[in-house]
Amino acid sequence: MTFVNKLSKSFRWLRCSTLCAILFYMFFIGLILHSTSQKLQQQLKEQGTSSSSSSSSSSSSSSSSSSSSSTQADTKMAPNVGHNGAQRWPNTLQELEQQQQKHEQSMRLQPVANNLDSRNENNHRQPHPQSQKVQNASKSPNQPETVILAASNVNEKQILAKAFKRADRSRDGILSIQELGQYINRRIVEHIDEAIMNNAREFRRVDIGPADGLITWDEYHRFFLREHGMTEADIDEHDEIRHTALNRRAREDMMRDKARWSEAARTDLFTLTIDEYLSFRHPESSVSNLLELVDDLLRQFDQDGDDQLTLEEFSDLNVDDDDDLMRKSLISKTLVERREEFKRIIDKNHDGKADRGELLNYVNPKTPRYALQEAATLFSLCDENKDELLTLKEMTDHAEIFLQSKMIDTANSFHTEF
């Protein structure tokens, strides 16, 4: 019995010691958790304080960036500034993200603020009467003619200024007749080469009903109307006799094409081949047209019928027939000029005669002689002080002449002439 009592006492002591140990460990763990939670709370408070200071600094930087766009670029990647003036970069990823969000928001709001400022500023300004007319003309379908003319005058001056700058190769602000002739020659060569290159592609676009390698007038007429913005339904109902759906310029072009069609259709009056189509659309680019000009020169000047021109034959110009004068528009007027032209330009091999090959080169618009004659004509009409130099002011003062010349409108100038 004594042994049993001792054993029970030892068990009670063990239970008590175990319970005390458990309580001690729980108390120790509680102290650790408490100290850890205090440290975490302190860190969170510090982070909250730093984030509020960074947000205030970013808001101040966004407000300062709204005053000038250059300040925006500088403050976008700038670090935060502490109380002592030292620079401090964001310490945490959360702080950096908040700073970036603030900056993006300020950037989104900046265009709106700028637009409002510009609108308020424009409301206080008194618009210029001419500019107000142009603005109203762009909004109203019934545009005043004076506004259209004012806008077109501005565009014309820009076109002339651009062409003048390109032609002025010496960059001295004035054009000589040689510079103008060289620029016109470049324009002519570019136009003719482009016309020849695009002829086959345009021929395929027109030859569609059916695509048989020949273009009828009906095929070209429908192509012409499509190029002027008409739909297939409108084309089917179009009155070809009156052309009421076309403006005046388009009607004039259509009448010109009708007259030119019969001249270009050599094999068949009702159809055009691909070569005849080039002669029809760009007569200045067609070799057949140039050969006809050579035949005209031989008929006019070849007195002995040997299919060649001598210096005396070319220089002998009969001024009695007005019709002959129209045909001889390519030739210089005075006897001395014609003789010099024959020696220097036409007679390439200097044998005293000009055959068909030399005459073909002479009438070819791509030769420099053709452009120099155009430049000389422009100088005679627009060189007001007769100093043989052309200024931009003299060009703009005679804008209508230059805009219709080969210097600016090369294609239409050729089409009118040929």
Short mmCIF file of C-alpha atoms in Angstrom, two decimals:
data_model
loop_
_atom_site.label_atom_id
_atom_site.label_comp_id
_atom_site.label_asym_id
_atom_site.label_seq_id
_atom_site.Cartn_x
_atom_site.Cartn_y
_atom_site.Cartn_z
CA MET A 1 0.00 0.00 0.00
CA THR A 2 2.86 2.26 0.75
CA PHE A 3 4.32 1.59 -2.68
CA VAL A 4 1.05 2.43 -4.37
CA ASN A 5 0.81 5.72 -2.52
CA LYS A 6 4.34 6.65 -3.48
CA LEU A 7 3.66 5.80 -7.09
CA SER A 8 0.49 7.90 -7.18
CA LYS A 9 2.33 10.84 -5.64
CA SER A 10 5.05 10.60 -8.25
CA PHE A 11 2.43 10.61 -11.03
CA ARG A 12 0.75 13.71 -9.59
CA TRP A 13 4.11 15.47 -9.45
CA LEU A 14 4.78 14.48 -13.07
CA ARG A 15 1.40 15.78 -14.18
CA CYS A 16 1.94 19.06 -12.38
CA SER A 17 5.43 19.51 -13.76
CA THR A 18 4.18 18.72 -17.28
CA LEU A 19 1.35 21.21 -16.95
CA CYS A 20 3.74 23.86 -15.67
CA ALA A 21 6.10 23.22 -18.56
CA ILE A 22 3.23 23.54 -21.05
CA LEU A 23 2.07 26.79 -19.50
CA PHE A 24 5.62 28.11 -19.54
CA TYR A 25 6.09 27.31 -23.22
CA MET A 26 2.70 28.85 -24.10
CA PHE A 27 3.65 32.02 -22.21
CA PHE A 28 7.01 32.14 -23.99
CA ILE A 29 5.38 31.67 -27.40
CA GLY A 30 2.84 34.37 -26.56
CA LEU A 31 5.63 36.79 -25.77
CA ILE A 32 7.31 36.02 -29.07
CA LEU A 33 4.07 36.52 -31.04
CA HIS A 34 3.31 39.74 -29.22
CA SER A 35 6.73 41.22 -29.93
CA THR A 36 6.50 40.12 -33.57
CA SER A 37 3.06 41.70 -34.02
CA GLN A 38 4.31 44.95 -32.54
CA LYS A 39 7.22 45.00 -34.95
CA LEU A 40 4.90 44.31 -37.92
CA GLN A 41 2.54 47.07 -36.86
CA GLN A 42 5.44 49.48 -36.53
CA GLN A 43 6.70 48.55 -40.03
CA LEU A 44 3.20 49.00 -41.49
CA LYS A 45 2.95 52.43 -39.91
CA GLU A 46 6.30 53.39 -41.37
CA GLN A 47 5.27 52.17 -44.82
CA GLY A 48 1.98 54.08 -44.60
CA THR A 49 3.85 57.24 -43.68
CA SER A 50 6.35 56.84 -46.53
CA SER A 51 3.60 56.05 -49.08
CA SER A 52 1.62 59.13 -48.07
CA SER A 53 4.74 61.28 -48.42
CA SER A 54 5.50 59.74 -51.84
CA SER A 55 1.90 60.28 -53.01
CA SER A 56 2.03 63.91 -51.90
CA SER A 57 5.34 64.41 -53.71
CA SER A 58 4.00 62.70 -56.86
CA SER A 59 0.83 64.82 -56.75
CA SER A 60 2.93 67.95 -56.43
CA SER A 61 5.07 66.82 -59.35
CA SER A 62 1.92 66.11 -61.44
CA SER A 63 0.56 69.58 -60.66
CA SER A 64 3.85 71.15 -61.65
CA SER A 65 3.95 69.02 -64.82
CA SER A 66 0.57 70.38 -65.89
CA SER A 67 2.19 73.81 -66.25
CA SER A 68 4.74 72.67 -68.88
CA SER A 69 5.29 69.52 -70.90
CA SER A 70 9.06 69.75 -70.46
CA THR A 71 8.68 69.44 -66.67
CA GLN A 72 6.67 66.22 -67.22
CA ALA A 73 9.57 64.59 -68.97
CA ASP A 74 11.95 65.60 -66.16
CA THR A 75 9.76 64.48 -63.23
CA LYS A 76 8.69 61.17 -64.77
CA MET A 77 11.72 59.26 -63.45
CA ALA A 78 12.75 61.64 -60.64
CA PRO A 79 13.27 60.17 -57.13
CA ASN A 80 11.39 61.30 -54.02
CA VAL A 81 12.90 64.08 -51.95
CA GLY A 82 13.14 63.81 -48.22
CA HIS A 83 12.74 66.53 -45.57
CA ASN A 84 16.45 67.29 -45.61
CA GLY A 85 16.51 67.79 -49.39
CA ALA A 86 18.23 64.46 -50.12
CA GLN A 87 16.92 62.31 -52.94
CA ARG A 88 15.22 59.04 -51.96
CA TRP A 89 14.15 56.34 -54.41
CA PRO A 90 11.06 54.18 -53.60
CA ASN A 91 11.89 51.54 -51.00
CA THR A 92 9.16 49.01 -51.80
CA LEU A 93 7.48 47.64 -54.90
CA GLN A 94 4.10 48.81 -53.63
CA GLU A 95 5.39 52.35 -53.28
CA LEU A 96 6.84 52.27 -56.78
CA GLU A 97 3.56 51.01 -58.25
CA GLN A 98 1.60 53.72 -56.45
CA GLN A 99 3.97 56.35 -57.79
CA GLN A 100 3.63 55.03 -61.34
CA GLN A 101 -0.18 54.95 -61.07
CA LYS A 102 -0.22 58.56 -59.89
CA HIS A 103 1.99 59.58 -62.80
CA GLU A 104 -0.12 57.73 -65.40
CA GLN A 105 -3.28 59.33 -64.03
CA SER A 106 -1.74 62.78 -64.28
CA MET A 107 -0.64 62.06 -67.86
CA ARG A 108 -4.19 61.02 -68.81
CA LEU A 109 -5.66 64.15 -67.33
CA GLN A 110 -3.06 66.47 -68.86
CA PRO A 111 -4.46 66.56 -72.48
CA VAL A 112 -7.91 67.37 -71.14
CA ALA A 113 -6.54 70.23 -69.08
CA ASN A 114 -4.56 71.52 -72.05
CA ASN A 115 -7.63 71.37 -74.30
CA LEU A 116 -9.69 73.26 -71.75
CA ASP A 117 -6.99 75.89 -71.41
CA SER A 118 -6.67 76.26 -75.18
CA ARG A 119 -10.44 76.54 -75.58
CA ASN A 120 -10.65 79.19 -72.90
CA GLU A 121 -7.77 81.04 -74.51
CA ASN A 122 -9.34 80.82 -77.98
CA ASN A 123 -12.64 82.11 -76.63
CA HIS A 124 -10.91 85.31 -75.55
CA ARG A 125 -9.26 85.78 -78.93
CA GLN A 126 -10.93 87.66 -81.74
CA PRO A 127 -10.72 85.53 -84.94
CA HIS A 128 -9.42 87.07 -88.13
CA PRO A 129 -12.28 87.71 -90.59
CA GLN A 130 -10.60 85.86 -93.45
CA SER A 131 -9.71 82.84 -91.31
CA GLN A 132 -13.24 82.80 -89.91
CA LYS A 133 -14.59 82.71 -93.47
CA VAL A 134 -12.38 79.78 -94.34
CA GLN A 135 -13.52 77.88 -91.23
CA ASN A 136 -17.15 78.54 -92.00
CA ALA A 137 -16.61 77.52 -95.60
CA SER A 138 -15.25 74.13 -94.54
CA LYS A 139 -18.37 73.53 -92.44
CA SER A 140 -21.04 74.89 -94.73
CA PRO A 141 -21.93 73.23 -98.04
CA ASN A 142 -22.69 76.61 -99.62
CA GLN A 143 -19.15 77.94 -99.67
CA PRO A 144 -18.58 81.53 -100.78
CA GLU A 145 -16.56 81.75 -103.96
CA THR A 146 -14.21 84.32 -102.43
CA VAL A 147 -13.20 81.85 -99.74
CA ILE A 148 -12.44 79.15 -102.31
CA LEU A 149 -10.34 81.59 -104.30
CA ALA A 150 -8.43 82.65 -101.21
CA ALA A 151 -7.65 79.04 -100.30
CA SER A 152 -6.71 78.19 -103.87
CA ASN A 153 -4.40 81.21 -104.06
CA VAL A 154 -2.54 79.94 -101.00
CA ASN A 155 -2.17 76.50 -102.56
CA GLU A 156 -1.03 78.00 -105.87
CA LYS A 157 1.68 80.01 -104.14
CA GLN A 158 2.87 76.90 -102.33
CA ILE A 159 2.99 74.94 -105.59
CA LEU A 160 4.93 77.69 -107.34
CA ALA A 161 7.32 78.12 -104.41
CA LYS A 162 8.03 74.38 -104.32
CA ALA A 163 8.69 74.26 -108.08
CA PHE A 164 10.85 77.40 -107.88
CA LYS A 165 13.00 75.86 -105.14
CA ARG A 166 13.53 72.68 -107.13
CA ALA A 167 14.41 74.59 -110.29
CA ASP A 168 16.84 76.91 -108.48
CA ARG A 169 19.84 74.59 -108.57
CA SER A 170 22.31 77.39 -107.71
CA ARG A 171 20.27 78.25 -104.58
CA ASP A 172 20.62 81.99 -105.18
CA GLY A 173 16.90 82.80 -105.09
CA ILE A 174 16.63 83.58 -108.82
CA LEU A 175 16.13 81.50 -111.95
CA SER A 176 18.05 81.82 -115.17
CA ILE A 177 16.56 80.68 -118.44
CA GLN A 178 18.93 77.70 -118.41
CA GLU A 179 17.82 76.61 -114.94
CA LEU A 180 14.16 76.94 -115.87
CA GLY A 181 14.73 75.05 -119.12
CA GLN A 182 16.54 72.22 -117.34
CA TYR A 183 13.76 71.87 -114.78
CA ILE A 184 11.05 71.85 -117.46
CA ASN A 185 13.02 69.24 -119.40
CA ARG A 186 13.15 67.00 -116.33
CA ARG A 187 9.41 67.38 -115.88
CA ILE A 188 8.77 66.51 -119.53
CA VAL A 189 10.99 63.43 -119.47
CA GLU A 190 9.38 62.19 -116.24
CA HIS A 191 5.89 62.70 -117.65
CA ILE A 192 6.57 60.89 -120.93
CA ASP A 193 8.36 57.96 -119.27
CA GLU A 194 5.52 57.58 -116.77
CA ALA A 195 2.89 57.72 -119.52
CA ILE A 196 4.62 54.98 -121.52
CA MET A 197 5.13 52.82 -118.44
CA ASN A 198 1.49 53.09 -117.29
CA ASN A 199 -0.08 52.69 -120.74
CA ALA A 200 -0.34 48.89 -120.68
CA ARG A 201 -1.80 48.84 -117.16
CA GLU A 202 -4.43 51.45 -117.98
CA PHE A 203 -5.25 49.67 -121.23
CA ARG A 204 -6.12 46.51 -119.26
CA ARG A 205 -8.31 48.52 -116.90
CA VAL A 206 -10.31 49.93 -119.81
CA ASP A 207 -10.46 46.80 -121.98
CA ILE A 208 -12.96 44.82 -119.89
CA GLY A 209 -16.11 44.45 -122.01
CA PRO A 210 -14.83 42.09 -123.35
CA ALA A 211 -11.07 41.93 -122.83
CA ASP A 212 -10.19 41.34 -126.47
CA GLY A 213 -7.11 43.57 -126.90
CA LEU A 214 -9.16 46.39 -128.43
CA ILE A 215 -10.84 49.33 -126.72
CA THR A 216 -14.17 50.59 -127.99
CA TRP A 217 -15.54 54.05 -127.35
CA ASP A 218 -18.17 52.61 -125.00
CA GLU A 219 -15.44 50.94 -122.90
CA TYR A 220 -13.45 54.15 -122.67
CA HIS A 221 -16.56 56.23 -122.00
CA ARG A 222 -17.49 54.03 -119.03
CA PHE A 223 -13.90 54.17 -117.79
CA PHE A 224 -13.96 57.98 -118.06
CA LEU A 225 -17.15 58.20 -116.01
CA ARG A 226 -15.80 55.82 -113.36
CA GLU A 227 -12.68 57.97 -113.06
CA HIS A 228 -14.96 60.94 -112.37
CA GLY A 229 -16.67 59.20 -109.44
CA MET A 230 -19.80 57.74 -111.03
CA THR A 231 -21.14 54.33 -110.03
CA GLU A 232 -22.12 51.60 -112.48
CA ALA A 233 -25.80 52.32 -111.89
CA ASP A 234 -25.29 56.02 -112.65
CA ILE A 235 -23.26 55.16 -115.75
CA ASP A 236 -26.10 53.00 -117.11
CA GLU A 237 -28.50 55.94 -116.78
CA HIS A 238 -26.03 58.58 -117.97
CA ASP A 239 -27.00 60.81 -120.90
CA GLU A 240 -23.97 60.69 -123.19
CA ILE A 241 -25.30 63.48 -125.39
CA ARG A 242 -25.81 66.14 -122.72
CA HIS A 243 -23.50 64.85 -119.96
CA THR A 244 -25.65 66.56 -117.33
CA ALA A 245 -24.05 64.57 -114.51
CA LEU A 246 -20.56 65.97 -115.24
CA ASN A 247 -19.11 69.35 -114.40
CA ARG A 248 -17.96 71.77 -117.04
CA ARG A 249 -14.29 70.73 -116.96
CA ALA A 250 -15.20 67.06 -117.36
CA ARG A 251 -17.55 67.82 -120.25
CA GLU A 252 -14.79 69.75 -122.02
CA ASP A 253 -12.38 66.86 -121.52
CA MET A 254 -14.94 64.46 -122.94
CA MET A 255 -15.44 66.60 -126.04
CA ARG A 256 -11.68 66.82 -126.52
CA ASP A 257 -11.36 63.03 -126.23
CA LYS A 258 -14.09 62.51 -128.83
CA ALA A 259 -12.21 64.69 -131.30
CA ARG A 260 -8.91 62.98 -130.53
CA TRP A 261 -10.40 59.49 -130.86
CA SER A 262 -10.85 59.74 -134.63
CA GLU A 263 -7.26 60.93 -135.05
CA ALA A 264 -5.82 58.08 -132.97
CA ALA A 265 -7.98 55.30 -134.52
CA ARG A 266 -5.94 54.61 -137.66
CA THR A 267 -6.75 50.95 -138.29
CA ASP A 268 -10.41 51.03 -137.20
CA LEU A 269 -12.55 54.07 -136.42
CA PHE A 270 -14.42 52.20 -133.68
CA THR A 271 -11.54 50.60 -131.76
CA LEU A 272 -8.04 51.42 -130.50
CA THR A 273 -5.05 49.13 -130.19
CA ILE A 274 -2.62 49.50 -127.30
CA ASP A 275 -0.28 51.72 -129.37
CA GLU A 276 -3.19 53.81 -130.63
CA TYR A 277 -4.45 54.14 -127.07
CA LEU A 278 -1.09 55.65 -126.07
CA SER A 279 -1.39 58.09 -128.97
CA PHE A 280 -4.95 58.86 -127.87
CA ARG A 281 -4.19 59.45 -124.20
CA HIS A 282 -0.66 60.88 -124.48
CA PRO A 283 -0.02 62.08 -128.03
CA GLU A 284 3.28 63.64 -126.97
CA SER A 285 4.51 60.14 -125.99
CA SER A 286 3.52 58.39 -129.20
CA VAL A 287 6.18 57.71 -131.83
CA SER A 288 3.52 57.61 -134.54
CA ASN A 289 2.47 61.16 -133.68
CA LEU A 290 6.09 62.31 -133.80
CA LEU A 291 6.51 60.66 -137.20
CA GLU A 292 3.50 62.61 -138.43
CA LEU A 293 5.20 65.82 -137.28
CA VAL A 294 8.27 64.81 -139.29
CA ASP A 295 6.06 64.25 -142.34
CA ASP A 296 4.56 67.71 -141.83
CA LEU A 297 8.04 69.28 -141.74
CA LEU A 298 9.06 67.49 -144.93
CA ARG A 299 5.86 68.49 -146.70
CA GLN A 300 6.38 72.12 -145.74
CA PHE A 301 10.13 72.51 -146.39
CA ASP A 302 11.37 69.68 -148.62
CA GLN A 303 11.34 71.54 -151.91
CA ASP A 304 13.24 68.98 -154.04
CA GLY A 305 11.42 65.93 -152.61
CA ASP A 306 14.53 63.99 -151.56
CA ASP A 307 13.04 63.25 -148.10
CA GLN A 308 15.70 65.42 -146.46
CA LEU A 309 16.00 69.06 -145.43
CA THR A 310 18.92 71.32 -146.25
CA LEU A 311 19.89 74.49 -144.41
CA GLU A 312 18.38 76.64 -147.17
CA GLU A 313 15.12 74.66 -147.26
CA PHE A 314 14.67 74.85 -143.50
CA SER A 315 15.47 78.57 -143.42
CA ASP A 316 13.05 79.44 -146.23
CA LEU A 317 9.83 80.27 -144.35
CA ASN A 318 6.79 81.48 -146.26
CA VAL A 319 4.86 83.91 -144.08
CA ASP A 320 1.95 84.42 -146.45
CA ASP A 321 -0.16 81.45 -145.33
CA ASP A 322 -1.65 81.75 -141.83
CA ASP A 323 -2.32 78.03 -141.73
CA ASP A 324 1.36 77.33 -142.39
CA LEU A 325 2.30 79.68 -139.56
CA MET A 326 0.25 77.60 -137.13
CA ARG A 327 2.03 74.44 -138.26
CA LYS A 328 5.43 76.11 -137.97
CA SER A 329 4.98 77.06 -134.32
CA LEU A 330 7.87 74.77 -133.31
CA ILE A 331 10.34 76.73 -135.43
CA SER A 332 12.11 79.94 -134.45
CA LYS A 333 10.85 83.12 -136.08
CA THR A 334 13.84 84.95 -137.52
CA LEU A 335 16.02 83.72 -140.37
CA VAL A 336 19.21 83.90 -138.29
CA GLU A 337 17.62 81.90 -135.46
CA ARG A 338 16.35 79.20 -137.86
CA ARG A 339 19.77 78.82 -139.50
CA GLU A 340 21.48 78.59 -136.10
CA GLU A 341 18.90 76.11 -134.92
CA PHE A 342 19.48 73.89 -137.95
CA LYS A 343 23.24 73.89 -137.50
CA ARG A 344 23.33 73.47 -133.74
CA ILE A 345 20.32 71.27 -133.00
CA ILE A 346 18.92 69.52 -136.08
CA ASP A 347 21.97 68.58 -138.16
CA LYS A 348 23.67 66.30 -135.63
CA ASN A 349 26.26 64.82 -138.03
CA HIS A 350 26.98 68.25 -139.59
CA ASP A 351 26.62 67.05 -143.18
CA GLY A 352 24.40 69.97 -144.19
CA LYS A 353 21.25 67.82 -144.38
CA ALA A 354 18.63 66.57 -141.92
CA ASP A 355 17.16 63.11 -142.51
CA ARG A 356 14.07 61.61 -140.86
CA GLY A 357 16.04 60.38 -137.86
CA GLU A 358 17.44 63.82 -137.13
CA LEU A 359 14.06 65.43 -137.67
CA LEU A 360 12.45 62.88 -135.34
CA ASN A 361 14.92 63.80 -132.62
CA TYR A 362 14.21 67.47 -133.32
CA VAL A 363 10.44 67.19 -132.76
CA ASN A 364 10.81 64.86 -129.76
CA PRO A 365 9.55 66.71 -126.65
CA LYS A 366 12.23 65.03 -124.52
CA THR A 367 15.01 67.00 -126.20
CA PRO A 368 16.33 70.02 -124.24
CA ARG A 369 15.47 72.31 -127.16
CA TYR A 370 11.77 71.85 -126.49
CA ALA A 371 12.08 72.83 -122.82
CA LEU A 372 14.30 75.82 -123.59
CA GLN A 373 11.67 77.18 -125.96
CA GLU A 374 9.07 76.83 -123.23
CA ALA A 375 11.36 78.61 -120.76
CA ALA A 376 12.03 81.40 -123.26
CA THR A 377 8.29 81.89 -123.74
CA LEU A 378 7.73 82.12 -119.98
CA PHE A 379 10.57 84.62 -119.61
CA SER A 380 9.19 86.81 -122.39
CA LEU A 381 5.79 86.90 -120.64
CA CYS A 382 6.84 87.18 -116.99
CA ASP A 383 10.31 88.77 -116.77
CA GLU A 384 8.98 92.23 -115.94
CA ASN A 385 12.31 94.07 -115.47
CA LYS A 386 13.89 92.26 -118.47
CA ASP A 387 17.03 91.32 -116.53
CA GLU A 388 16.91 87.75 -117.90
CA LEU A 389 16.40 86.48 -114.35
CA LEU A 390 13.18 85.26 -112.79
CA THR A 391 12.23 85.78 -109.14
CA LEU A 392 9.57 83.99 -107.12
CA LYS A 393 7.54 87.21 -106.97
CA GLU A 394 7.50 87.44 -110.76
CA MET A 395 6.26 83.86 -110.86
CA THR A 396 3.49 84.43 -108.32
CA ASP A 397 2.48 87.67 -110.04
CA HIS A 398 1.90 85.59 -113.20
CA ALA A 399 0.65 82.48 -111.43
CA GLU A 400 -2.00 81.68 -114.03
CA ILE A 401 0.61 81.45 -116.80
CA PHE A 402 2.96 79.20 -114.86
CA LEU A 403 0.21 76.93 -113.50
CA GLN A 404 -0.82 76.11 -117.07
CA SER A 405 2.74 75.67 -118.34
CA LYS A 406 4.86 72.54 -118.62
CA MET A 407 6.72 73.64 -115.51
CA ILE A 408 3.69 72.85 -113.31
CA ASP A 409 0.89 71.16 -115.30
CA THR A 410 2.97 69.19 -117.76
CA ALA A 411 0.32 66.68 -118.83
CA ASN A 412 -2.52 69.12 -119.58
CA SER A 413 -0.15 71.53 -121.28
CA PHE A 414 0.94 68.78 -123.65
CA HIS A 415 -2.59 67.58 -124.26
CA THR A 416 -3.74 71.07 -125.14
CA GLU A 417 -0.79 71.62 -127.46
CA PHE A 418 -0.95 68.29 -129.28
#
